[in-house]
PDB file of C-alpha atoms in Angstrom:
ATOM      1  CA  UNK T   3       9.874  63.737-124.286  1.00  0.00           C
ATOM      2  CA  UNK T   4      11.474  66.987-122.668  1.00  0.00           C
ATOM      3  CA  UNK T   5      14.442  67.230-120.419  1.00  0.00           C
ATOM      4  CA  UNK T   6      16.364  69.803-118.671  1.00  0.00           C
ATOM      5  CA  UNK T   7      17.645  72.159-121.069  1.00  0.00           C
ATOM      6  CA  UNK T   8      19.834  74.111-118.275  1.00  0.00           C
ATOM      7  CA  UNK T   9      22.725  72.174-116.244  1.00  0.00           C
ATOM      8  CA  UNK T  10      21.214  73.332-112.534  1.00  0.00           C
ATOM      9  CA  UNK T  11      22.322  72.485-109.075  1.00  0.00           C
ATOM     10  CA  UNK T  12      20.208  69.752-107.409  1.00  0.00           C
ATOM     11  CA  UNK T  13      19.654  68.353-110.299  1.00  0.00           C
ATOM     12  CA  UNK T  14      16.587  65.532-109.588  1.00  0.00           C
ATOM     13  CA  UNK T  15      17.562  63.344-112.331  1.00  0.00           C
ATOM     14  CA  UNK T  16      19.441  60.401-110.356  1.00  0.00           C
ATOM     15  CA  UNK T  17      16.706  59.994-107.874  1.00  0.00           C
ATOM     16  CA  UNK T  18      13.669  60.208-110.082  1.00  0.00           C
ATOM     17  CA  UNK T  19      12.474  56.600-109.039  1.00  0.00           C
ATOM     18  CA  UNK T  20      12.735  57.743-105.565  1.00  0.00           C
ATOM     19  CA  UNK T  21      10.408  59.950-106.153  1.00  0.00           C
ATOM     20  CA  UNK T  22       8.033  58.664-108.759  1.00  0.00           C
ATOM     21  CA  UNK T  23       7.708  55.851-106.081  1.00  0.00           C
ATOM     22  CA  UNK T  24       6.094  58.402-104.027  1.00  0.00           C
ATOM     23  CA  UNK T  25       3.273  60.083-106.586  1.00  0.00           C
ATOM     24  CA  UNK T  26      -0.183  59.123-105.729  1.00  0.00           C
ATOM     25  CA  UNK T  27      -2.424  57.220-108.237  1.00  0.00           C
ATOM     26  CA  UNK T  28      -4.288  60.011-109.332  1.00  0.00           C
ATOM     27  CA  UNK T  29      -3.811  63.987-108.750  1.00  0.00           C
ATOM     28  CA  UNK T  30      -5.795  66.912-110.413  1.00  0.00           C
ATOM     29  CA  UNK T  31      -2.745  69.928-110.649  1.00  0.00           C
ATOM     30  CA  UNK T  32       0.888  69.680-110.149  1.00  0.00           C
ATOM     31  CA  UNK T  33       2.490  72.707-108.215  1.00  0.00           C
ATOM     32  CA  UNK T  34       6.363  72.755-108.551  1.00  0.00           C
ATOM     33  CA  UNK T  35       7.420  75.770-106.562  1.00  0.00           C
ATOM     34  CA  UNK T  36      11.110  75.601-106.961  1.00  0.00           C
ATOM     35  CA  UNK T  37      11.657  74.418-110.396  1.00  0.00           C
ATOM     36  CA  UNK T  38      15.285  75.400-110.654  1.00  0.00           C
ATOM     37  CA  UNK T  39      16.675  72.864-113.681  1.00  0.00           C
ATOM     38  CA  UNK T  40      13.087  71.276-114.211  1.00  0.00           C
ATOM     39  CA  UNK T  41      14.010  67.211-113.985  1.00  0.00           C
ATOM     40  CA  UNK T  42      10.794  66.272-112.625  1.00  0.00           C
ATOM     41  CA  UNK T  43       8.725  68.801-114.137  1.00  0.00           C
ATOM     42  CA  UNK T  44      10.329  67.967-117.854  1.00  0.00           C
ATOM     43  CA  UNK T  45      10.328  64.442-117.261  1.00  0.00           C
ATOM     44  CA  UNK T  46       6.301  64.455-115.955  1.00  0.00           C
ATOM     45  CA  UNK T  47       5.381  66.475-118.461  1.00  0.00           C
ATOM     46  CA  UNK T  48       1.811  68.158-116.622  1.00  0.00           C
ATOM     47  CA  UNK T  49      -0.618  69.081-118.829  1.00  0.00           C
ATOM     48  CA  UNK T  50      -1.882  72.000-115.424  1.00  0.00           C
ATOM     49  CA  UNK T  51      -0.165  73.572-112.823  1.00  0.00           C
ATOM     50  CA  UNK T  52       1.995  76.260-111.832  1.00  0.00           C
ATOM     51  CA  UNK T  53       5.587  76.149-111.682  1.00  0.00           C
ATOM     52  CA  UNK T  54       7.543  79.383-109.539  1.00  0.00           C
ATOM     53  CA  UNK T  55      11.250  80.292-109.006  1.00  0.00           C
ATOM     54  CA  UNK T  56      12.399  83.392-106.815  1.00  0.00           C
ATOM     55  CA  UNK T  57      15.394  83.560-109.328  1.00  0.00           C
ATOM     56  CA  UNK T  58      13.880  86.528-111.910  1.00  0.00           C
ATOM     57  CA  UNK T  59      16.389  85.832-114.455  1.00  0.00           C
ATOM     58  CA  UNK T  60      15.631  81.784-114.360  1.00  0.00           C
ATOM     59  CA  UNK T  61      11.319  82.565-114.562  1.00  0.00           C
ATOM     60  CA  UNK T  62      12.227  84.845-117.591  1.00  0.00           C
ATOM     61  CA  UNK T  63      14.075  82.333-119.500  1.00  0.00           C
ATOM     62  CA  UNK T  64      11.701  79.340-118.680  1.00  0.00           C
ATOM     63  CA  UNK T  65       8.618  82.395-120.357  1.00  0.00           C
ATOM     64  CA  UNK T  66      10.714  82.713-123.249  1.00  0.00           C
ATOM     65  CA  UNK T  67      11.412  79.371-123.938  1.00  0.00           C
ATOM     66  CA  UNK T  68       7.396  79.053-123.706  1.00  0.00           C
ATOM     67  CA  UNK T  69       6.368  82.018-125.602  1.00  0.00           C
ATOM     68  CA  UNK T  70       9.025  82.544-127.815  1.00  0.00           C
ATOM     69  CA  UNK T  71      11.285  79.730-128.714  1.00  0.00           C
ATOM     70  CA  UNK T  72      12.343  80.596-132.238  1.00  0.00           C
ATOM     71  CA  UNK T  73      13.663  84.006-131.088  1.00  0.00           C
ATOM     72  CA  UNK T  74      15.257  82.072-128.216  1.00  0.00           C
ATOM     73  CA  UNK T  75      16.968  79.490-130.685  1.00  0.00           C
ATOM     74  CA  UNK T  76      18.188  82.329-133.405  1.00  0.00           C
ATOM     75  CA  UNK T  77      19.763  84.453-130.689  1.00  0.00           C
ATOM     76  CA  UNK T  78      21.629  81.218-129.487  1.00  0.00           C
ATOM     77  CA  UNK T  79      22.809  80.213-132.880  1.00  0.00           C
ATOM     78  CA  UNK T  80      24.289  83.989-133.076  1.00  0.00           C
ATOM     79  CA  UNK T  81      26.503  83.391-130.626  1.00  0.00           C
ATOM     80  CA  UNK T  82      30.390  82.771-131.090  1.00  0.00           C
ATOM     81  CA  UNK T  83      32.830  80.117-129.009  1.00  0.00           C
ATOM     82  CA  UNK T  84      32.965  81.555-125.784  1.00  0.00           C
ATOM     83  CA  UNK T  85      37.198  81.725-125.635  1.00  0.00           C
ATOM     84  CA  UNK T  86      36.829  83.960-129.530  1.00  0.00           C
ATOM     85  CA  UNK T  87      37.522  87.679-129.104  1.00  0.00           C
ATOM     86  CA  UNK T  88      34.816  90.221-128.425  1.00  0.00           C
ATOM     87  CA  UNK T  89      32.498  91.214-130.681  1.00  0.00           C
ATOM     88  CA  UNK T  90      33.537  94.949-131.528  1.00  0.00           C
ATOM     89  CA  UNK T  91      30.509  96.683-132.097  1.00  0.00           C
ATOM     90  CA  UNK T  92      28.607  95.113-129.095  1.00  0.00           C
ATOM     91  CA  UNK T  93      28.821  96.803-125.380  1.00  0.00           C
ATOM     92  CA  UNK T  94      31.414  95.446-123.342  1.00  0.00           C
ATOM     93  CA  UNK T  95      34.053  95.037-126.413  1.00  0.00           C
ATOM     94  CA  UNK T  96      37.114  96.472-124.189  1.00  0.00           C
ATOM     95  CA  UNK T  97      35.754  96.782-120.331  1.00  0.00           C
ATOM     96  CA  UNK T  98      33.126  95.979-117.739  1.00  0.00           C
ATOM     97  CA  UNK T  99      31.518  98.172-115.540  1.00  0.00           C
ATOM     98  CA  UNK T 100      34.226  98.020-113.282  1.00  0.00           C
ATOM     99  CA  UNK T 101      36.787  98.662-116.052  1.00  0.00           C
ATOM    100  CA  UNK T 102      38.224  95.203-115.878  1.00  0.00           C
ATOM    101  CA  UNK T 103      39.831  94.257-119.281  1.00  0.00           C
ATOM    102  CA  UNK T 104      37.493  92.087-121.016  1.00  0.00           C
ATOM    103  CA  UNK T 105      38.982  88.640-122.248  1.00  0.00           C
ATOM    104  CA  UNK T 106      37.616  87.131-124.237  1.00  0.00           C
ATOM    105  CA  UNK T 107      33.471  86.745-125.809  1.00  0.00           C
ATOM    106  CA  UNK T 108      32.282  85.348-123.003  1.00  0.00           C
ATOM    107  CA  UNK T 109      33.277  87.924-120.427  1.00  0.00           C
ATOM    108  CA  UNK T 110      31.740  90.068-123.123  1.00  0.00           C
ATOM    109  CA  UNK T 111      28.505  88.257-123.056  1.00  0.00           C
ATOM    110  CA  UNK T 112      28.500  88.372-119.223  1.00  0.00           C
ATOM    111  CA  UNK T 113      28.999  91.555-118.758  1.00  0.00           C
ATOM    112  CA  UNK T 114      25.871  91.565-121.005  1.00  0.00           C
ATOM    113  CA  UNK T 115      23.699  89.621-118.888  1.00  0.00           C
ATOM    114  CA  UNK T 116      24.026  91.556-115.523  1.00  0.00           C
ATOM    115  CA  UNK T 117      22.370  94.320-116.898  1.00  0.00           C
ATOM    116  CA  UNK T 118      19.318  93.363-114.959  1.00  0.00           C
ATOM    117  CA  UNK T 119      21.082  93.765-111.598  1.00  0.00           C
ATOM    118  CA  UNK T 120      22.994  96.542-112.575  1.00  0.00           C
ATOM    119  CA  UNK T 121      19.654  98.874-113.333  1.00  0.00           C
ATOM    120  CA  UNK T 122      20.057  98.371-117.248  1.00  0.00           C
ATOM    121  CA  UNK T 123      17.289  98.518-119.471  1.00  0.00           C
ATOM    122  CA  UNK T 124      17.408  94.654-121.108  1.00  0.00           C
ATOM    123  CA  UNK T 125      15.578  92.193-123.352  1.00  0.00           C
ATOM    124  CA  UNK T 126      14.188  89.797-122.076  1.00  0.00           C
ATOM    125  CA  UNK T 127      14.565  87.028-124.785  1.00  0.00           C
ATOM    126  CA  UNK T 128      18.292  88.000-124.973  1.00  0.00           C
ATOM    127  CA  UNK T 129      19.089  87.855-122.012  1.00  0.00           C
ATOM    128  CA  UNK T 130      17.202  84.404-121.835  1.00  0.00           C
ATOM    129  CA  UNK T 131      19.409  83.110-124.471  1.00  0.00           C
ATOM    130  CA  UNK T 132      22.602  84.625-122.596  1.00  0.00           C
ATOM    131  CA  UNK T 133      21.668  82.729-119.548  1.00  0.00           C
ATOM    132  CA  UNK T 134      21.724  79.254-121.828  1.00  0.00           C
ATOM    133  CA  UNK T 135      24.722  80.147-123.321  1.00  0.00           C
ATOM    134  CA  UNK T 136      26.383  81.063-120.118  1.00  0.00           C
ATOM    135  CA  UNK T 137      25.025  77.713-118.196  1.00  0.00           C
ATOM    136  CA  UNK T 138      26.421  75.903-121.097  1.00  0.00           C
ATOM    137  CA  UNK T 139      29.812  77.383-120.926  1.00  0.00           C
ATOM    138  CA  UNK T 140      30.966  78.797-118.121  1.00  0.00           C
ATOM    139  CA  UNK T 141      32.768  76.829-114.959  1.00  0.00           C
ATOM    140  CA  UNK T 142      31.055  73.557-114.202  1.00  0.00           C
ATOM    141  CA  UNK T 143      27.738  74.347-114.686  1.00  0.00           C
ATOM    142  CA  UNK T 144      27.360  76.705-111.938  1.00  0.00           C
ATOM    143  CA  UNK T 145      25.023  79.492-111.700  1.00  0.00           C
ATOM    144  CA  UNK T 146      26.014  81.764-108.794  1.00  0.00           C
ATOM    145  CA  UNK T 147      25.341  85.820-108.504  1.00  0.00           C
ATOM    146  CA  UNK T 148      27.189  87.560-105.641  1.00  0.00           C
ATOM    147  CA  UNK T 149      25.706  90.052-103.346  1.00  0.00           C
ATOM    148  CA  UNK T 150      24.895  92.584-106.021  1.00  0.00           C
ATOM    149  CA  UNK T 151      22.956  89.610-107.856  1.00  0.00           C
ATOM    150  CA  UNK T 152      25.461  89.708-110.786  1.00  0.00           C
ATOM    151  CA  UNK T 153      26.495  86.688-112.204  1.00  0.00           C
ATOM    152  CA  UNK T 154      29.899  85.889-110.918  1.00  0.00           C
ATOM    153  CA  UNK T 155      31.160  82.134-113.029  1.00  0.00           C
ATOM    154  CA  UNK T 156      34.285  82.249-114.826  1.00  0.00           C
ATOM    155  CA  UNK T 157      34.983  80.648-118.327  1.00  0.00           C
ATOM    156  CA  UNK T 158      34.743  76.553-118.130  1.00  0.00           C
ATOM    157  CA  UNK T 159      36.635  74.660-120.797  1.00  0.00           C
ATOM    158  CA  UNK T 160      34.789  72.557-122.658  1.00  0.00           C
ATOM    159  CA  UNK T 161      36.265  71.404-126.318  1.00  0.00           C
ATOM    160  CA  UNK T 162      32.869  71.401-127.974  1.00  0.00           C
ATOM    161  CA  UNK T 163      30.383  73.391-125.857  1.00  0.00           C
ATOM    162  CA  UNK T 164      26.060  72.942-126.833  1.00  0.00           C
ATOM    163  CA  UNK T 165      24.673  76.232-125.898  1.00  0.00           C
ATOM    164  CA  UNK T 166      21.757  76.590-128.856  1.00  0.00           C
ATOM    165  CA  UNK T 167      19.838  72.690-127.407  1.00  0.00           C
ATOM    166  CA  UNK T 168      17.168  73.370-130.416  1.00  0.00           C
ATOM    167  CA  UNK T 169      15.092  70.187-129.694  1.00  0.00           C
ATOM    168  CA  UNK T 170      15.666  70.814-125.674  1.00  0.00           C
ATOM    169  CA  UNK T 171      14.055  73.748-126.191  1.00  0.00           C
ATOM    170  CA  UNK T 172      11.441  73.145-128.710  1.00  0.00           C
ATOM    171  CA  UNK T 173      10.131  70.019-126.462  1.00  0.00           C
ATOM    172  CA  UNK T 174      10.143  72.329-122.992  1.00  0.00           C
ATOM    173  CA  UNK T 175       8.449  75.030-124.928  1.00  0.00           C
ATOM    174  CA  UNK T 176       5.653  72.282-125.372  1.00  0.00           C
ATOM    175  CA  UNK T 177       5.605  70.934-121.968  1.00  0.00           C
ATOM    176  CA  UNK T 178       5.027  74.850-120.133  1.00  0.00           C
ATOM    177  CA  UNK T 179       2.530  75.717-123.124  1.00  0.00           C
ATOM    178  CA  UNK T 180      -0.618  74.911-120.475  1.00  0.00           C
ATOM    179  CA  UNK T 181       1.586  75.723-117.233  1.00  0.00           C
ATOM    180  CA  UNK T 182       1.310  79.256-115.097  1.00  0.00           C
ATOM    181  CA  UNK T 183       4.761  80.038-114.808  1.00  0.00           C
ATOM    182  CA  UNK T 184       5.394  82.440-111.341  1.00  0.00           C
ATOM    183  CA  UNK T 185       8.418  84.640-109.591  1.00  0.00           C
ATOM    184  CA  UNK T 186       7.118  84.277-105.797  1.00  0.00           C
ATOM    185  CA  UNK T 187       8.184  83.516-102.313  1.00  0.00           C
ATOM    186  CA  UNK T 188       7.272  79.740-102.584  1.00  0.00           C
ATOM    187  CA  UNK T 189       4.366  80.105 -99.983  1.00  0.00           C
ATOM    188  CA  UNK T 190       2.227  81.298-103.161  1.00  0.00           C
ATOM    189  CA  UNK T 191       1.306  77.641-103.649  1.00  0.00           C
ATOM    190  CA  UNK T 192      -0.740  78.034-100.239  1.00  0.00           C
ATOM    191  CA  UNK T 193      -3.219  79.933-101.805  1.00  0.00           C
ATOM    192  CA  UNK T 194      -2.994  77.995-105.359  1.00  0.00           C
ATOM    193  CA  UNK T 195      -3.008  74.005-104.658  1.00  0.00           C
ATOM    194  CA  UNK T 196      -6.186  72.637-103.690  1.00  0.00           C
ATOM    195  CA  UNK T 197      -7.466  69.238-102.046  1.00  0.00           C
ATOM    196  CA  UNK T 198      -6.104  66.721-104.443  1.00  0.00           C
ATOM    197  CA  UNK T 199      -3.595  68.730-106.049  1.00  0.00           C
ATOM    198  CA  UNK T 200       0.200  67.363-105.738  1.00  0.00           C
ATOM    199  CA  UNK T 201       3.141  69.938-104.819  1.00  0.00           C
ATOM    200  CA  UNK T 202       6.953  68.686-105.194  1.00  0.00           C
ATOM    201  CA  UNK T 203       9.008  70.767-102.914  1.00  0.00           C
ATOM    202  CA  UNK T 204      12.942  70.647-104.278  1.00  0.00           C
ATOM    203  CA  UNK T 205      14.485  73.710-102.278  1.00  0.00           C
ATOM    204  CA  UNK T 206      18.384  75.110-101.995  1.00  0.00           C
ATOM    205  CA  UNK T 207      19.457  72.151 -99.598  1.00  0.00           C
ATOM    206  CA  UNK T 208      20.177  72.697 -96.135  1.00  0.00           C
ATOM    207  CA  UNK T 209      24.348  73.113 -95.786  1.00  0.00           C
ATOM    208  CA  UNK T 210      25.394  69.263 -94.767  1.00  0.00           C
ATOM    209  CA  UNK T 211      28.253  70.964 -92.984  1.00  0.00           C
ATOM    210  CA  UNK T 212      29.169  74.231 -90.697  1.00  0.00           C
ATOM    211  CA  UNK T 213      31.285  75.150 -94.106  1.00  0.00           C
ATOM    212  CA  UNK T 214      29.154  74.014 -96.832  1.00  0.00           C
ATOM    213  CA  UNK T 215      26.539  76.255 -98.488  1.00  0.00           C
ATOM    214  CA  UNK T 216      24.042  74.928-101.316  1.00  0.00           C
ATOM    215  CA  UNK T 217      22.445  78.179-101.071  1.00  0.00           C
ATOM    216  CA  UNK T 218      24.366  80.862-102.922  1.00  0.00           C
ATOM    217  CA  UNK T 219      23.012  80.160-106.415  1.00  0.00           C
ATOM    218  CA  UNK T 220      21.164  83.684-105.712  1.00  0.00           C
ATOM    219  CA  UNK T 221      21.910  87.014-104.049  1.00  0.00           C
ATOM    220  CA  UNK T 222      18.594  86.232-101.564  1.00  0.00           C
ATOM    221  CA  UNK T 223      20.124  82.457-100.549  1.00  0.00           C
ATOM    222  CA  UNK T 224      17.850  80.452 -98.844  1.00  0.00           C
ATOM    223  CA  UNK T 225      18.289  80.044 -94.783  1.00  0.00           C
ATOM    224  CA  UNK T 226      17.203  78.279 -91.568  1.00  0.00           C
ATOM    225  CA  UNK T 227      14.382  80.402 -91.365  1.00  0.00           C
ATOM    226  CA  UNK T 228      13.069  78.895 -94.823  1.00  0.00           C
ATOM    227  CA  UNK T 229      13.791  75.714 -94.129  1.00  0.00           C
ATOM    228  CA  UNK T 230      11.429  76.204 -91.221  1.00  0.00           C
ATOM    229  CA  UNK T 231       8.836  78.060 -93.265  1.00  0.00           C
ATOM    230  CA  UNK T 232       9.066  75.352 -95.931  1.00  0.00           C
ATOM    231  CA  UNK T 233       8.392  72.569 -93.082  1.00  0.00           C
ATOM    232  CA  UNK T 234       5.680  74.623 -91.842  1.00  0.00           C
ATOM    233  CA  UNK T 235       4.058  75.024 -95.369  1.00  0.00           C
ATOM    234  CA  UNK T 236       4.013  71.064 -96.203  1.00  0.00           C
ATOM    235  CA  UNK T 237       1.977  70.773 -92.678  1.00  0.00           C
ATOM    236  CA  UNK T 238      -0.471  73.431 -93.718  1.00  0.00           C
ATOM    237  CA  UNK T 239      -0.993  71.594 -97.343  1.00  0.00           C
ATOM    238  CA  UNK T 240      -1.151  68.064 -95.573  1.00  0.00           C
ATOM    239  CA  UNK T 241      -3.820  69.353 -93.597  1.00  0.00           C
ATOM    240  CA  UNK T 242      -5.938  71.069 -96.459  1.00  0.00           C
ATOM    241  CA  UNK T 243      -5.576  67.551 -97.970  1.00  0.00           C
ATOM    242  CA  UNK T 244      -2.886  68.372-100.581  1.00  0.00           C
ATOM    243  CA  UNK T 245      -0.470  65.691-101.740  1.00  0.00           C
ATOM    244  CA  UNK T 246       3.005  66.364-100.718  1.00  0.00           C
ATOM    245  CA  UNK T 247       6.600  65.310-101.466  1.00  0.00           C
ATOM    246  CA  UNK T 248       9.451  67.015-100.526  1.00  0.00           C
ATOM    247  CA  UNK T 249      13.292  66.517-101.268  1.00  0.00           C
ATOM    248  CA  UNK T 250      15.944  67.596 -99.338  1.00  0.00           C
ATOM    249  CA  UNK T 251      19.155  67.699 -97.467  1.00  0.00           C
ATOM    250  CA  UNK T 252      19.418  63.929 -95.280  1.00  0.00           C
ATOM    251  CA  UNK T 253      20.542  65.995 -92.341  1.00  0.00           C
ATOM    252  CA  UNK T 254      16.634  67.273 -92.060  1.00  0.00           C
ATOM    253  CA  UNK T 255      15.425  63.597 -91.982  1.00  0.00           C
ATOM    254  CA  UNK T 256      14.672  63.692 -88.115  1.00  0.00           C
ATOM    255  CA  UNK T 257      12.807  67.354 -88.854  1.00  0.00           C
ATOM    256  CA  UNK T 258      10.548  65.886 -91.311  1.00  0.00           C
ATOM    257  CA  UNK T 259       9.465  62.658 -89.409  1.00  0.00           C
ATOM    258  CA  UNK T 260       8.573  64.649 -86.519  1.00  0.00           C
ATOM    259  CA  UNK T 261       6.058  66.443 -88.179  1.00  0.00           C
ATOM    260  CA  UNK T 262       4.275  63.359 -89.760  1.00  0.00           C
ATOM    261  CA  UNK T 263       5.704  63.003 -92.964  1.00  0.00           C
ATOM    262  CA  UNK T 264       7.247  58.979 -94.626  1.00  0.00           C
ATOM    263  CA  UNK T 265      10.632  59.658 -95.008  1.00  0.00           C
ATOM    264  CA  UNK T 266      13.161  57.940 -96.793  1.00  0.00           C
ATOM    265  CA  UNK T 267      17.191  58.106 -97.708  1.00  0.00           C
ATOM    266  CA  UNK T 268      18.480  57.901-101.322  1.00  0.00           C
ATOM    267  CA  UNK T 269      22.240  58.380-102.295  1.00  0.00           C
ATOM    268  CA  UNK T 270      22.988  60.917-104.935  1.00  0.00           C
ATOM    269  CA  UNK T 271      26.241  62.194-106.608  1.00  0.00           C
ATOM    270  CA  UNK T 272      26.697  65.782-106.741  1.00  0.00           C
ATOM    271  CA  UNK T 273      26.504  66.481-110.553  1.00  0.00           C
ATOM    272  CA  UNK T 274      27.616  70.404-109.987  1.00  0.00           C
ATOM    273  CA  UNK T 275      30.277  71.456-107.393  1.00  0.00           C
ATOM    274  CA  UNK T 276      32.861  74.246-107.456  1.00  0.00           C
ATOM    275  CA  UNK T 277      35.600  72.090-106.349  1.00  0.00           C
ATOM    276  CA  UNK T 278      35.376  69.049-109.472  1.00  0.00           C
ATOM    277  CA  UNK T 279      37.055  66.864-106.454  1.00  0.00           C
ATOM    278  CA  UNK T 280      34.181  67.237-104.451  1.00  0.00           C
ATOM    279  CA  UNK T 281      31.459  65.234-106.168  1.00  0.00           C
ATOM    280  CA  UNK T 282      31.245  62.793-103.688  1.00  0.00           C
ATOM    281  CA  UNK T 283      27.789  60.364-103.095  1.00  0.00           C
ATOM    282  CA  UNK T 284      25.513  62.585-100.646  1.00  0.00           C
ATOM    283  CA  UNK T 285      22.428  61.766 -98.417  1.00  0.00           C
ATOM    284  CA  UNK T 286      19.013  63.076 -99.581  1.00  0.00           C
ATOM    285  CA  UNK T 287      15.608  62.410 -98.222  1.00  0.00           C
ATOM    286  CA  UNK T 288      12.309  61.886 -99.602  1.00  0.00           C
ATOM    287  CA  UNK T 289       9.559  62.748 -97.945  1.00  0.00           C
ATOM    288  CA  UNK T 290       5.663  62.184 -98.674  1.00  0.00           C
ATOM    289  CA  UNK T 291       2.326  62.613 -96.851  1.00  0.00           C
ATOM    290  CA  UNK T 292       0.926  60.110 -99.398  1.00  0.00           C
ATOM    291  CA  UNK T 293       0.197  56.962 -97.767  1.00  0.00           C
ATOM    292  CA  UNK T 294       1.436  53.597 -99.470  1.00  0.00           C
ATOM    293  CA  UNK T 295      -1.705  52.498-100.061  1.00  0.00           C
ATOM    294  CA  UNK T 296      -2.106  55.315-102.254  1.00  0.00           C
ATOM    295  CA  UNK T 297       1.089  55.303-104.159  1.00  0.00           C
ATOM    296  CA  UNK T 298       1.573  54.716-108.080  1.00  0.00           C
ATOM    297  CA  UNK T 299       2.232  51.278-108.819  1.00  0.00           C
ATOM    298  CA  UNK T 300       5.147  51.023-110.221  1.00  0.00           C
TER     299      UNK T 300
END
């Protein structure tokens, strides 16, 4: 059995019932077009389908992990405690780009990893492994890029930090063996699902607040105007007589039901937050075109 091998925002673990409760009987493919931390997809374990993130740096680690999981694994296991002193004779030993004084080895390992956005030629299963390592170590759990799309978390503190999760890998490397995995707007699934096919929609959640933002986890966020294209993609599929479920923000519950869909309100704790204060139980819905005559039994 695979799980998630990255800690993700929106994690879909805690309401998996919710939305297993929701699959129809039978399906042919399963699209997942924003797979972000993979609960569902890990836990379902499709043997066809596509999966898609707009996050370039999250599609190439979920290839490698596919494709090349023992070169994944060794560069992880080369890797020192993230609060140990630079590696010397690696870039980034002294200073950053911007000349900032580098701290400690996982500044150094940072600084590493932006060389994507920052025009640098990179490899791609190294910097796969530095995103694990980073996800695993840095603050909370967080992945956020600022406007420049370079990775922005500080240090966490952890007293015995997993970055190399052999077996996590080794199982997910199994699971996406038979799976297209895609870097596209999510509206690609338009053209690929066909009647019978089931897509899981699980996009950056609409702010519950004026303040709050669940969107900043890349330098392209996802706004109002998505949401709206989103909405307007699970009509399109519902009509073309794809299976649908969607999870999202509970402040989009009156949205949803308005355009047709069955939706329902589960509570959720908020696994990753900046402020470790602010994990507080949240409102998300569910929403399906399947009828309940159709459902899984469960």
């Amino acid at each position: 059995m695979a799980t998630p091998i990255l800690k993700w925002a929106g994690g879909k673990r805690q309401i998996l019932d919710a939305i297993y409760d929701r699959f129809p009987r039978s399906y042919d493919r399963y699209h997942e077009p924003f797979l972000g931390g993979g609960a569902l997809f890990f836990d379902l374990a499709p043997e066809d389908g596509t999966v898609n993130d707009t996050n370039p740096r999250l599609v190439n680690f979920y290839r490698q992990v596919r494709d090349s999981p023992n070169r994944l694994v060794a560069h992880l296991e080369s890797f020192a405690d993230p609060e140990a002193d630079p590696t010397s004779d690696e870039p980034f030993a002294d200073v950053d780009r911007k000349g900032k004084p580098i701290e400690n080895y996982y500044y150094q390992k940072r600084a590493q990893f932006n060389r994507r956005p920052a025009g640098e030629a990179f490899d791609p299963v190294e910097e796969a492994a530095l995103l694990c390592y980073l996800n695993r170590t840095g603050y909370n759990g967080l992945y956020r890029e600022n406007r420049s799309g370079r990775f922005n978390v500080p240090i966490g503190r952890y007293a015995d930090p997993d970055w190399v999760r052999d077996d996590a890998i080794r199982a997910a490397s199994r699971v996406l063996a038979d799976v297209e995995v895609r870097n596209e707007d999510f509206e690609y699934v338009l053209d690929a699902a066909e009647p019978g096919d089931l897509v899981y929609f699980d996009p950056p959640y609409e702010p519950m607040s004026p303040t709050a933002s669940f969107t900043e986890y890349s330098a392209s966020g996802f706004g109002r105007d998505d949401q709206d294209r989103l909405l307007d993609a699970a009509a399109a599929l519902d009509d073309a007589g794809v299976d649908v479920i969607l999870s999202n923000s509970g402040v989009l519950a009156e949205r949803y039901e308005r355009r047709g869909f069955d939706v329902a309100l589960v509570g959720a704790a908020r696994a990753i937050n900046s402020d470790a204060d602010n994990r507080d139980e949240v409102d998300e819905l569910v929403a399906t075109n399947v009828p309940s005559e159709k459902r899984t039994e469960r």
